[in-house]
PDB file of C-alpha atoms in Angstrom:
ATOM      1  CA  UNK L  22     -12.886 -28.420  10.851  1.00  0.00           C
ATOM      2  CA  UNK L  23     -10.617 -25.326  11.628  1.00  0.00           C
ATOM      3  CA  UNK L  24     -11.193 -22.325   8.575  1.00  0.00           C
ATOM      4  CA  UNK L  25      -8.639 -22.462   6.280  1.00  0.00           C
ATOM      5  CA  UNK L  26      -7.253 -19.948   4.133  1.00  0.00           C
ATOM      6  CA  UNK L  27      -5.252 -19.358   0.873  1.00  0.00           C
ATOM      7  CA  UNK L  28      -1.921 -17.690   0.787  1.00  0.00           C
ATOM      8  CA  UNK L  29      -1.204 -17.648  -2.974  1.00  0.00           C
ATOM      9  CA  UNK L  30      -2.783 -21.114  -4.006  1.00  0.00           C
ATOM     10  CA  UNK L  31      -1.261 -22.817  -1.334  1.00  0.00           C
ATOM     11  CA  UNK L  32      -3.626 -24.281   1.224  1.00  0.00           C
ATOM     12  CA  UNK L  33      -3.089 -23.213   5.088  1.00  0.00           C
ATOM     13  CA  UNK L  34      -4.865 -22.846   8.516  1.00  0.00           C
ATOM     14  CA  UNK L  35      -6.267 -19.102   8.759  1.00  0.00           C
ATOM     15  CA  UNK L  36      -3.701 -19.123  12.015  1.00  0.00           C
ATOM     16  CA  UNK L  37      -0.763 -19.237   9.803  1.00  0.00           C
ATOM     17  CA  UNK L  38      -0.803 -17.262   6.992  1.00  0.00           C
ATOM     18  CA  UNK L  39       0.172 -14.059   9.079  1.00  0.00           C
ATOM     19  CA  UNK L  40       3.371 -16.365  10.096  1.00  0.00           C
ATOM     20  CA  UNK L  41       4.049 -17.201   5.909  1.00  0.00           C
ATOM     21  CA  UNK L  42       3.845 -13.444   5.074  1.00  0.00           C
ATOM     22  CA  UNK L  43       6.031 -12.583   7.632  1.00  0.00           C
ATOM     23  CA  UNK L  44       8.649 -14.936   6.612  1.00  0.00           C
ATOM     24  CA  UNK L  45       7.977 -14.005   2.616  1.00  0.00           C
ATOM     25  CA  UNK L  46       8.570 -10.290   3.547  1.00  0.00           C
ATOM     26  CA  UNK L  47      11.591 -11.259   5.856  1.00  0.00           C
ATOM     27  CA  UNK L  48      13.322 -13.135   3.087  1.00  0.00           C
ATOM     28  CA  UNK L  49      13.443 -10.474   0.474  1.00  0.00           C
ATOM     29  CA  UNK L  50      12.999  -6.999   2.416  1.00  0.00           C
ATOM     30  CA  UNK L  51      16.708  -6.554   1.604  1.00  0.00           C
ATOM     31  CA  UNK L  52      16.264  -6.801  -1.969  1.00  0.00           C
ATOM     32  CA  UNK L  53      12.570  -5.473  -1.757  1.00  0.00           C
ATOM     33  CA  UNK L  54      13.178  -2.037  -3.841  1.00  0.00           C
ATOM     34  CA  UNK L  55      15.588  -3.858  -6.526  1.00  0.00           C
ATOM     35  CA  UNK L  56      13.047  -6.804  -7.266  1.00  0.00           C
ATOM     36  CA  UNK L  57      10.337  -4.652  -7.716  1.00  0.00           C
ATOM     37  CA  UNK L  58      12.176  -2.625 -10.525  1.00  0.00           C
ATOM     38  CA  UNK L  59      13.169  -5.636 -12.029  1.00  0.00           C
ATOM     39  CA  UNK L  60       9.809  -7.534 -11.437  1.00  0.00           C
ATOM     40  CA  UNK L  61       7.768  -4.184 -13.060  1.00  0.00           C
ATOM     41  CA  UNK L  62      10.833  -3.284 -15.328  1.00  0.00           C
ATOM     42  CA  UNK L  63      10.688   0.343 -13.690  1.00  0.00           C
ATOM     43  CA  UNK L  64       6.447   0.368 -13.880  1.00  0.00           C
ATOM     44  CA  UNK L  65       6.445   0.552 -10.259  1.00  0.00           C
ATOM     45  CA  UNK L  66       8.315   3.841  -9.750  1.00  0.00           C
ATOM     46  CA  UNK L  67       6.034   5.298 -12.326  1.00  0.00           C
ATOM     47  CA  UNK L  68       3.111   4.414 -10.953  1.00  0.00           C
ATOM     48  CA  UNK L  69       3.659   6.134  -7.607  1.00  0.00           C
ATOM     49  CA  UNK L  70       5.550   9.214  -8.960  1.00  0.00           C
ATOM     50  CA  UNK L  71       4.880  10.123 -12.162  1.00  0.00           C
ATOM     51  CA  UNK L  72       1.485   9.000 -13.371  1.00  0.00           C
ATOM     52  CA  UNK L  73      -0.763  11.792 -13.352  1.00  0.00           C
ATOM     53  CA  UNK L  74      -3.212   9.589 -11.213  1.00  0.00           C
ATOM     54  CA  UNK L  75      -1.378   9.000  -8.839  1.00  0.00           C
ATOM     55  CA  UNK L  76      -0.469  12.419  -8.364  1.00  0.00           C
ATOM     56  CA  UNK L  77      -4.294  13.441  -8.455  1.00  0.00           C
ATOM     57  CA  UNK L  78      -5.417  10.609  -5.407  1.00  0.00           C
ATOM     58  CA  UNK L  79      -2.254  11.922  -3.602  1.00  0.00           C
ATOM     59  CA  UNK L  80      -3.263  15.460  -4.162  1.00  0.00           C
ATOM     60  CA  UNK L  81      -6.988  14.434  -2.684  1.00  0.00           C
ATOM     61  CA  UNK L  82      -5.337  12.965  -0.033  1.00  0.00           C
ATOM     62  CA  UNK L  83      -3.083  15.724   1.295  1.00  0.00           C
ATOM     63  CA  UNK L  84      -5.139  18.169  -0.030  1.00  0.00           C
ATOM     64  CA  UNK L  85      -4.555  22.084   1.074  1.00  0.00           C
ATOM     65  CA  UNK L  86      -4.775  21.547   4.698  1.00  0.00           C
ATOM     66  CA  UNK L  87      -3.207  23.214   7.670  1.00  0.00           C
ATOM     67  CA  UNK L  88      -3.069  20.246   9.995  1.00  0.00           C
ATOM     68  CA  UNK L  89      -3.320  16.661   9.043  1.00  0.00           C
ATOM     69  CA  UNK L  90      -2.974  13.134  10.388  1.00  0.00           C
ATOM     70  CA  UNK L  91      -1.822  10.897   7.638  1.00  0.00           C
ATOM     71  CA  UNK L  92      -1.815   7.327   8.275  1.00  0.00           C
ATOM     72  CA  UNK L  93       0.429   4.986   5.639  1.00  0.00           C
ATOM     73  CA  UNK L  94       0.433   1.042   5.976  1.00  0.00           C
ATOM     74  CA  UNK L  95       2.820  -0.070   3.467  1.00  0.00           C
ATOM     75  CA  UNK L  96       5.109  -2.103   1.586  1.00  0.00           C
ATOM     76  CA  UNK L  97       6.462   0.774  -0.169  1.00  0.00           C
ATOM     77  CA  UNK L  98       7.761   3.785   1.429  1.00  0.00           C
ATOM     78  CA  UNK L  99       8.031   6.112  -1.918  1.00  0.00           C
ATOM     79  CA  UNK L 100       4.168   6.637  -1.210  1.00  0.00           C
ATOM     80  CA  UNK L 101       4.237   8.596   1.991  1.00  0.00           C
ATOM     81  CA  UNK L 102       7.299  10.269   0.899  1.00  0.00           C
ATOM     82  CA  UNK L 103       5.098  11.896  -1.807  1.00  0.00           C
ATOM     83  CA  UNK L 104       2.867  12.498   0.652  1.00  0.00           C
ATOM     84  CA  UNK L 105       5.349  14.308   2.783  1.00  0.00           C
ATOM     85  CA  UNK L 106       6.740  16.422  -0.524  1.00  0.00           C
ATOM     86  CA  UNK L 107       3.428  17.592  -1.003  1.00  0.00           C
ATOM     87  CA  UNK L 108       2.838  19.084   2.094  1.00  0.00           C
ATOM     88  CA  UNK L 109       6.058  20.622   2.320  1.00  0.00           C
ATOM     89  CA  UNK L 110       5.167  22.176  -1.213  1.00  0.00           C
ATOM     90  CA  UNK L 111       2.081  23.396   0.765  1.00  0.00           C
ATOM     91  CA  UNK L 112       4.003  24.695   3.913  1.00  0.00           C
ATOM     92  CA  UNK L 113       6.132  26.876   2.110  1.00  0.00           C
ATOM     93  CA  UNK L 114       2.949  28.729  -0.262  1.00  0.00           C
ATOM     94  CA  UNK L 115       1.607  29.625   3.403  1.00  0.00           C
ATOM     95  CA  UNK L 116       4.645  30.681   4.751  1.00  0.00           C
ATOM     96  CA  UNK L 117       4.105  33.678   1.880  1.00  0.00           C
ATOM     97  CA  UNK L 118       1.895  34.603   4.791  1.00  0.00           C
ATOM     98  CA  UNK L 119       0.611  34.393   8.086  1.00  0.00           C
ATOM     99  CA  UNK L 120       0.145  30.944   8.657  1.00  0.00           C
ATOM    100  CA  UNK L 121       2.206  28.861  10.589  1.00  0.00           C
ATOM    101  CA  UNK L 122       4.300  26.071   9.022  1.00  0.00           C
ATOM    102  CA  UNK L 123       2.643  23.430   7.774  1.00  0.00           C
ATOM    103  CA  UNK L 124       5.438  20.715   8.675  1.00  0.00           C
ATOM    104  CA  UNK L 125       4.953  21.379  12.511  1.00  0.00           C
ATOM    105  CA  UNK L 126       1.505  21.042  12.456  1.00  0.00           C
ATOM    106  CA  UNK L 127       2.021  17.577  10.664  1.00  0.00           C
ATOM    107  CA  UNK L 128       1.917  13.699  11.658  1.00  0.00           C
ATOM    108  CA  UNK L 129       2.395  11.079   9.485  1.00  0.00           C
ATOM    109  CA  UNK L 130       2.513   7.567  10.303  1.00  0.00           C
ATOM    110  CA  UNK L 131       4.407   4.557   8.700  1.00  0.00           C
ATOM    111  CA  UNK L 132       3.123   1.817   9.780  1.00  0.00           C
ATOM    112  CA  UNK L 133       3.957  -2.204   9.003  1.00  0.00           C
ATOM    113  CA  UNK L 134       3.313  -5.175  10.726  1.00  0.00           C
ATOM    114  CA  UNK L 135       7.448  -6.551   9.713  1.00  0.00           C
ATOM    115  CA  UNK L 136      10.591  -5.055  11.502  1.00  0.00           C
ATOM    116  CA  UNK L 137      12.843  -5.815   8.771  1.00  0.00           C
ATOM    117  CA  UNK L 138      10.645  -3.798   6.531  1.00  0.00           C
ATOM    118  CA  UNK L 139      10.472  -0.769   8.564  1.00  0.00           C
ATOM    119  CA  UNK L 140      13.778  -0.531   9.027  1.00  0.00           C
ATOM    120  CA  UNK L 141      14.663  -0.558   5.179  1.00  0.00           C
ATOM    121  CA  UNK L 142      12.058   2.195   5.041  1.00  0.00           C
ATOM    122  CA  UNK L 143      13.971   3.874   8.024  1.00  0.00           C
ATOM    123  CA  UNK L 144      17.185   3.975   5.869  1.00  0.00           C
ATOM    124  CA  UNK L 145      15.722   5.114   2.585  1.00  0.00           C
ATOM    125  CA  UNK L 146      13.790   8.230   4.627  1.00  0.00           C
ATOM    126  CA  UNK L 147      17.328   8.599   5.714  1.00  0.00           C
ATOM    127  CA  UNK L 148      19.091   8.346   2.356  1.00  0.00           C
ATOM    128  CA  UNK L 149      16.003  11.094   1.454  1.00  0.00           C
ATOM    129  CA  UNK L 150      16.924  13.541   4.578  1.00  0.00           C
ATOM    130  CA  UNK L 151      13.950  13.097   5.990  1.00  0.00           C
ATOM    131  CA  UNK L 152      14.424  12.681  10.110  1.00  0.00           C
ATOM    132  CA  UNK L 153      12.142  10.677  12.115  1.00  0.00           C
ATOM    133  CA  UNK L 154      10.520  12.687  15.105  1.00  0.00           C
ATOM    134  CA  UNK L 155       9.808  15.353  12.813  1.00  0.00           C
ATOM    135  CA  UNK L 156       6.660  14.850  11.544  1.00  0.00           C
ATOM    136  CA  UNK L 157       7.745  11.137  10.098  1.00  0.00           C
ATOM    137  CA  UNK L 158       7.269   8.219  12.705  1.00  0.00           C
ATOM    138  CA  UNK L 159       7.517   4.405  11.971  1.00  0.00           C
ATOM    139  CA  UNK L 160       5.478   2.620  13.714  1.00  0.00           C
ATOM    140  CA  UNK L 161       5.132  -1.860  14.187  1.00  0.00           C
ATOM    141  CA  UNK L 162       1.032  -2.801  13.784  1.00  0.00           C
ATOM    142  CA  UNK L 163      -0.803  -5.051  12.467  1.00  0.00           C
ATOM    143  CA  UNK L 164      -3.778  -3.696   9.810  1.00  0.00           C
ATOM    144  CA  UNK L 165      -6.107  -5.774  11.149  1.00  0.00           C
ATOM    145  CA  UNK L 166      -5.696  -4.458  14.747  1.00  0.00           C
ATOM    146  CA  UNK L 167      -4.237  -0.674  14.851  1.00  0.00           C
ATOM    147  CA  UNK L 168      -3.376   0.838  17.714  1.00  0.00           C
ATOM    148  CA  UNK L 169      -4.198   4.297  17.049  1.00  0.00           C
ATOM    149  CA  UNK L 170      -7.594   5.914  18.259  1.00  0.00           C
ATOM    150  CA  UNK L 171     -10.973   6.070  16.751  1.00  0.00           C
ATOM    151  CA  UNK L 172     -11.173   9.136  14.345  1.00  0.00           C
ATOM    152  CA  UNK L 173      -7.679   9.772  14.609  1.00  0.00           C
ATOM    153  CA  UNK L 174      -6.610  10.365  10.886  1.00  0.00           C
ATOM    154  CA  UNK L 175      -7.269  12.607   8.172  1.00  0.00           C
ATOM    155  CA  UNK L 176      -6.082  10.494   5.671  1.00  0.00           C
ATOM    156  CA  UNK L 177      -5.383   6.257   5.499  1.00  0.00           C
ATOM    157  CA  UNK L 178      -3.634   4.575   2.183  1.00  0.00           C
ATOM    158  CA  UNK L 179      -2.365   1.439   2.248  1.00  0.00           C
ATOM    159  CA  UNK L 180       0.053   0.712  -0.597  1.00  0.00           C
ATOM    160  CA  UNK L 181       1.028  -3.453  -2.337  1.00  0.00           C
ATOM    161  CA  UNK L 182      -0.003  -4.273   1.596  1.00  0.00           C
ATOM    162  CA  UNK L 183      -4.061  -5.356   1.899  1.00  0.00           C
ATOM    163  CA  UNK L 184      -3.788  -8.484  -0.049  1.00  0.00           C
ATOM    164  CA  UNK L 185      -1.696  -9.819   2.111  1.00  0.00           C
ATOM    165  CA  UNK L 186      -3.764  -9.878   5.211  1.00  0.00           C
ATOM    166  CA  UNK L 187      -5.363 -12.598   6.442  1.00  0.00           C
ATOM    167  CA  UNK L 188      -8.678 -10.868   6.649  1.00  0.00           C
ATOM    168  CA  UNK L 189      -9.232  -8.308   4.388  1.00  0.00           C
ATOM    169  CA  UNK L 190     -12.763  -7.025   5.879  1.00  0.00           C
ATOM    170  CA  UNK L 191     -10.740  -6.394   9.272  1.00  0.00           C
ATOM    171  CA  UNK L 192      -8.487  -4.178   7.601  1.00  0.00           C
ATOM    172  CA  UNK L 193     -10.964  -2.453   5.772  1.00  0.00           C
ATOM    173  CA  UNK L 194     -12.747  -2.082   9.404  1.00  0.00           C
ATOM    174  CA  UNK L 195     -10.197  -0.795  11.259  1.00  0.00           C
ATOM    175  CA  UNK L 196      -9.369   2.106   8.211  1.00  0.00           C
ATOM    176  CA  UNK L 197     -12.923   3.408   8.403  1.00  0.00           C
ATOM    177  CA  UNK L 198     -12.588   3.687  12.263  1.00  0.00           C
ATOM    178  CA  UNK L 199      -9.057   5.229  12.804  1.00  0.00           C
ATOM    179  CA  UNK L 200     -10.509   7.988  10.181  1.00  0.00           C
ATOM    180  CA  UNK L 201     -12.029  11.214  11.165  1.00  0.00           C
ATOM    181  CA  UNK L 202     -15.311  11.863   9.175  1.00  0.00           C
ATOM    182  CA  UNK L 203     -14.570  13.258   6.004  1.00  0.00           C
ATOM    183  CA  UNK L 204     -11.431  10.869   5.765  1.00  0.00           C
ATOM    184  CA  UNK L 205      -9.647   9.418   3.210  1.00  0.00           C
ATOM    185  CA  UNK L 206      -9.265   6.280   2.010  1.00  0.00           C
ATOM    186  CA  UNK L 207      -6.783   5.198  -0.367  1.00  0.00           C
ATOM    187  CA  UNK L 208      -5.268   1.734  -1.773  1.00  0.00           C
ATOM    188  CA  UNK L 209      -2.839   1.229  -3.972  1.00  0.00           C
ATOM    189  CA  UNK L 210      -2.660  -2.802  -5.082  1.00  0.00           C
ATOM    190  CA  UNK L 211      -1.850  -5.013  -7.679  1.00  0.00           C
ATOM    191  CA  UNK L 212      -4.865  -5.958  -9.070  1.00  0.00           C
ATOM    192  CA  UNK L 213      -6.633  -8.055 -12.045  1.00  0.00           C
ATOM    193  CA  UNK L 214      -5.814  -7.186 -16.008  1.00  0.00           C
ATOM    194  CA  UNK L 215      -9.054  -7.116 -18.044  1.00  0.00           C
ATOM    195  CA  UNK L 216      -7.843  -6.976 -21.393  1.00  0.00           C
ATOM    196  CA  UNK L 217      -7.391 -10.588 -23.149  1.00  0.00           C
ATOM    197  CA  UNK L 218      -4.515 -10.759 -24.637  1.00  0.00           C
ATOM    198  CA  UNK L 219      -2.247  -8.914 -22.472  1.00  0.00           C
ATOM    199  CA  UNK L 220      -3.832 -11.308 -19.402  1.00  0.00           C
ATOM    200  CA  UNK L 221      -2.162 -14.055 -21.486  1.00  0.00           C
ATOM    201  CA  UNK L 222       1.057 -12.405 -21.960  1.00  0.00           C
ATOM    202  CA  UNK L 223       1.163 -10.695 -18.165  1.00  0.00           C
ATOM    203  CA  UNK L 224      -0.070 -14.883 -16.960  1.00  0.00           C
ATOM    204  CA  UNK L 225       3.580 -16.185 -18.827  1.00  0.00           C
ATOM    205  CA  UNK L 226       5.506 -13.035 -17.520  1.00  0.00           C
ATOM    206  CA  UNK L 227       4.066 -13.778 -14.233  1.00  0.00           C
ATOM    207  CA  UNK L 228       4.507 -17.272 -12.953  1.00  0.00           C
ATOM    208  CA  UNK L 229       7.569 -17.958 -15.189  1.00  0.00           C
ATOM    209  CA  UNK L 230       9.500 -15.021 -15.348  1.00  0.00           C
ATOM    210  CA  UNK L 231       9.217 -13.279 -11.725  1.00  0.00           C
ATOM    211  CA  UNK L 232       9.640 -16.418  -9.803  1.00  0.00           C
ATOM    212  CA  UNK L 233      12.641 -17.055 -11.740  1.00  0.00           C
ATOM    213  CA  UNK L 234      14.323 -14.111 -11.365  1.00  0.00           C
ATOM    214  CA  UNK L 235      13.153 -13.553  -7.569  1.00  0.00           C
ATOM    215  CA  UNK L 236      15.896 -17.102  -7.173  1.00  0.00           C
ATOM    216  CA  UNK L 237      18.485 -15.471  -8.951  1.00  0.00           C
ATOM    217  CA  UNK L 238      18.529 -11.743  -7.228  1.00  0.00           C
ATOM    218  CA  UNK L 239      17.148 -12.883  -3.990  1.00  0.00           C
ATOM    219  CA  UNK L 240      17.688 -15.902  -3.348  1.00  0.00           C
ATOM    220  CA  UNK L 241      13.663 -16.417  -2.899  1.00  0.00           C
ATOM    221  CA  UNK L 242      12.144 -18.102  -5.370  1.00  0.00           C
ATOM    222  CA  UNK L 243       9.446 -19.800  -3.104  1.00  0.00           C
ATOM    223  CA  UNK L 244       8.563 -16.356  -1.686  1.00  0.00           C
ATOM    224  CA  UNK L 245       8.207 -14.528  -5.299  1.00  0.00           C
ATOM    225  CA  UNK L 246       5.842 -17.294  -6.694  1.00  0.00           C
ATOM    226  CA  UNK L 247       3.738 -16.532  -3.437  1.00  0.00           C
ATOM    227  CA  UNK L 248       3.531 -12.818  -4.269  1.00  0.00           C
ATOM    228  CA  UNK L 249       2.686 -13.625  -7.721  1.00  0.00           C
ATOM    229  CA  UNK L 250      -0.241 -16.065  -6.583  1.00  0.00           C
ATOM    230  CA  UNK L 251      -1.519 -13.696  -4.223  1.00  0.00           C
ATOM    231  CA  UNK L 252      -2.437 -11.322  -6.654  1.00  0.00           C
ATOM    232  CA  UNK L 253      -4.656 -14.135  -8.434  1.00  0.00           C
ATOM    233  CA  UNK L 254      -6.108 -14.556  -5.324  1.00  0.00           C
ATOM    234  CA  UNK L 255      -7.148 -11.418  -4.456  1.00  0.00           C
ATOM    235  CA  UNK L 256     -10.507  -9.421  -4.888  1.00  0.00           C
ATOM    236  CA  UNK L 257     -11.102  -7.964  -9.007  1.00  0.00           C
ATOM    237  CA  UNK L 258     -11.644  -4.656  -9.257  1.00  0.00           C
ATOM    238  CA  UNK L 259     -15.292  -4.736  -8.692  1.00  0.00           C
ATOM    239  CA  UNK L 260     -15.566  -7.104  -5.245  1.00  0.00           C
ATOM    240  CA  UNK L 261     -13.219  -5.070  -3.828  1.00  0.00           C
ATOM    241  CA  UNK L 262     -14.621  -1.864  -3.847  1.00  0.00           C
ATOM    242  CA  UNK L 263     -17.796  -3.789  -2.768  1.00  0.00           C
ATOM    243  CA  UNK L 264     -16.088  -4.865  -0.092  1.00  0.00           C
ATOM    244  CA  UNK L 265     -14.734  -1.159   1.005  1.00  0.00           C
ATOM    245  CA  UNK L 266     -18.107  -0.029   0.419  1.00  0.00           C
ATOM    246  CA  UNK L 267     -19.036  -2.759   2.895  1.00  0.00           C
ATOM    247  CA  UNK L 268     -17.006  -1.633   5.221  1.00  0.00           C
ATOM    248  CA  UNK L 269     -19.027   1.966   5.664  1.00  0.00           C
ATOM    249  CA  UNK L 270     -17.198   3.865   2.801  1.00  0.00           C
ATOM    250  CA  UNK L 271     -19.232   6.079   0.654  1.00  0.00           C
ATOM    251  CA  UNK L 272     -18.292   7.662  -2.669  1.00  0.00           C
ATOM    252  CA  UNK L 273     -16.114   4.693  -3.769  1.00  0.00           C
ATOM    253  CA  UNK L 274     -14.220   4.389  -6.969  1.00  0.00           C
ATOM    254  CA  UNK L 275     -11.766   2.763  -8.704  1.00  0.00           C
ATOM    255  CA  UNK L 276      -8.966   3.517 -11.526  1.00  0.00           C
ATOM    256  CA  UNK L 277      -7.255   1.131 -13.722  1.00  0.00           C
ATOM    257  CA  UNK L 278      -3.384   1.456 -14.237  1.00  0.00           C
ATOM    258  CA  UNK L 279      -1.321  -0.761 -17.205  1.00  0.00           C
ATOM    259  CA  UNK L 280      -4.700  -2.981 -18.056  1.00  0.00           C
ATOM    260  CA  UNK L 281      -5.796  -3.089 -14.766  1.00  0.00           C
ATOM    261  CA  UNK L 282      -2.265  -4.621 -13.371  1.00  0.00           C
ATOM    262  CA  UNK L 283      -2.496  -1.571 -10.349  1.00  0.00           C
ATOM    263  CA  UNK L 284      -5.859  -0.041  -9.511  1.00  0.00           C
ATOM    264  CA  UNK L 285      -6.400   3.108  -7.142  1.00  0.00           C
ATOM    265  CA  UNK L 286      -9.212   2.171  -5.099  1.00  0.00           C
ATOM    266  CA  UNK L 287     -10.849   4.888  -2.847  1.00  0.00           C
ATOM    267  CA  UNK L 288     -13.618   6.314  -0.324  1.00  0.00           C
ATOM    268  CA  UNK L 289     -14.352   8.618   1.809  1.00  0.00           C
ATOM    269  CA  UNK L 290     -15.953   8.420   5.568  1.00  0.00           C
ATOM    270  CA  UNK L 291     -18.974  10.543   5.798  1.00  0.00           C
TER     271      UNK L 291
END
């Protein structure tokens, strides 16, 4: 009997859930950044650029380096443009003196395994100034097979992305070997809420409200009720960082956001 796996609860060969995400993130990439304000009422922004700990696991990230290789597999592009602020921030405190600019001595890497997403992320970058070539490049791969080298990376976050593999431990694998030793990791998903009656309320919100307005914006109603069933189905809190720690990662933690609606999971390579 061929292994089977769930995307959202729906029931289907291991072989062809890459296929349904695809599709699902086809469907709505155009309306990706409008749905998720409307789907978080805002939350989402605020989560990635103003929360405080965001800003800290960002700022352990970048950190005060003179040459980095940042690695970014994503669903949302705001995350590694944070990353790039930062380290212009940085650049231009060590251009007050001898050392060389920051920027130039710079890679990061966008990376996602659907066209139609990369190029929305090409045109906000765009919208942002930000060039590609510079020290931005966008990059098609799949997280379960990346095509960069062993130890490559100072840094790895994947952002709303891991749950949507088809094998989590694979992605997890390949993180821990693209990273140089004393690498980051960092994951940004939408995770499990803990507290009782705001489960109840976030359930409703959830699996009535979302899917419904996913139809009317985008035209996807089918696709929105899987992203809202793949979050049931993913990992709490507590297996996944078991399963990152798993994976060879050492020093792993984990930070509720909202109830435990977003956690910050990370862990460093040692």
């Amino acid at each position: 009997m061929a292994l089977r796996s769930a995307a959202g609860y729906k029931q289907v060969p291991e072989e062809e859930k890459s296929k349904l995400v695809g599709n699902v993130f086809s469907s709505v990439a155009s309306s990706y950044d409008l749905m998720n304000d409307l789907m978080s009422v805002g939350l989402h922004r605020l989560w990635k650029d103003s929360t405080e700990s965001v800003d800290v696991h960002m700022h352990q990230l970048v950190g005060d380096v003179i040459t980095t290789e940042l690695l970014f597999v994503l669903r949302k592009w705001d995350v590694a443009f944070r990353a790039l602020e930062r380290i212009n921030s940085v650049s231009h405190r060590a251009m007050q003196g001898t050392l060389t600019d920051i920027e130039e001595d710079t890679q990061i890497y966008v990376c996602d395994i659907n066209p139609n997403m990369l190029n929305v992320g090409k045109k906000r970058a765009s919208e942002r100034g930000y060039k590609e070539g510079h020290c931005l490049s966008w990059i098609q791969g799949d997280a379960e097979a990346l095509n960069f080298e062993d130890g490559s990376m100072d840094g790895y976050t994947i952002a709303f992305g891991i749950r949507n593999v088809t094998h989590i431990e694979k992605a997890l694998s390949e993180a821990y070997r693209v990273l140089k030793r004393g690498g980051r990791f960092l994951c940004l998903e939408l995770s499990h809420v803990d507290v009782p009656l705001f489960k109840q309320i976030y359930d409703v919100y959830s699996f009535s409200v979302i899917p419904a307005v996913g139809e009317l914006v985008a035209g996807a109603r089918q696709s929105y009720q899987y992203l809202v069933e793949s979050i049931r189905r993913f990992p709490n809190q507590e297996k996944f960082a078991q399963m990152i720690q798993e994976a060879g990662f050492e020093r792993v933690e984990y930070e509720n956001l909202v109830g435990g609606v977003v956690a910050i999971h990370s862990g460093l390579k040692l």
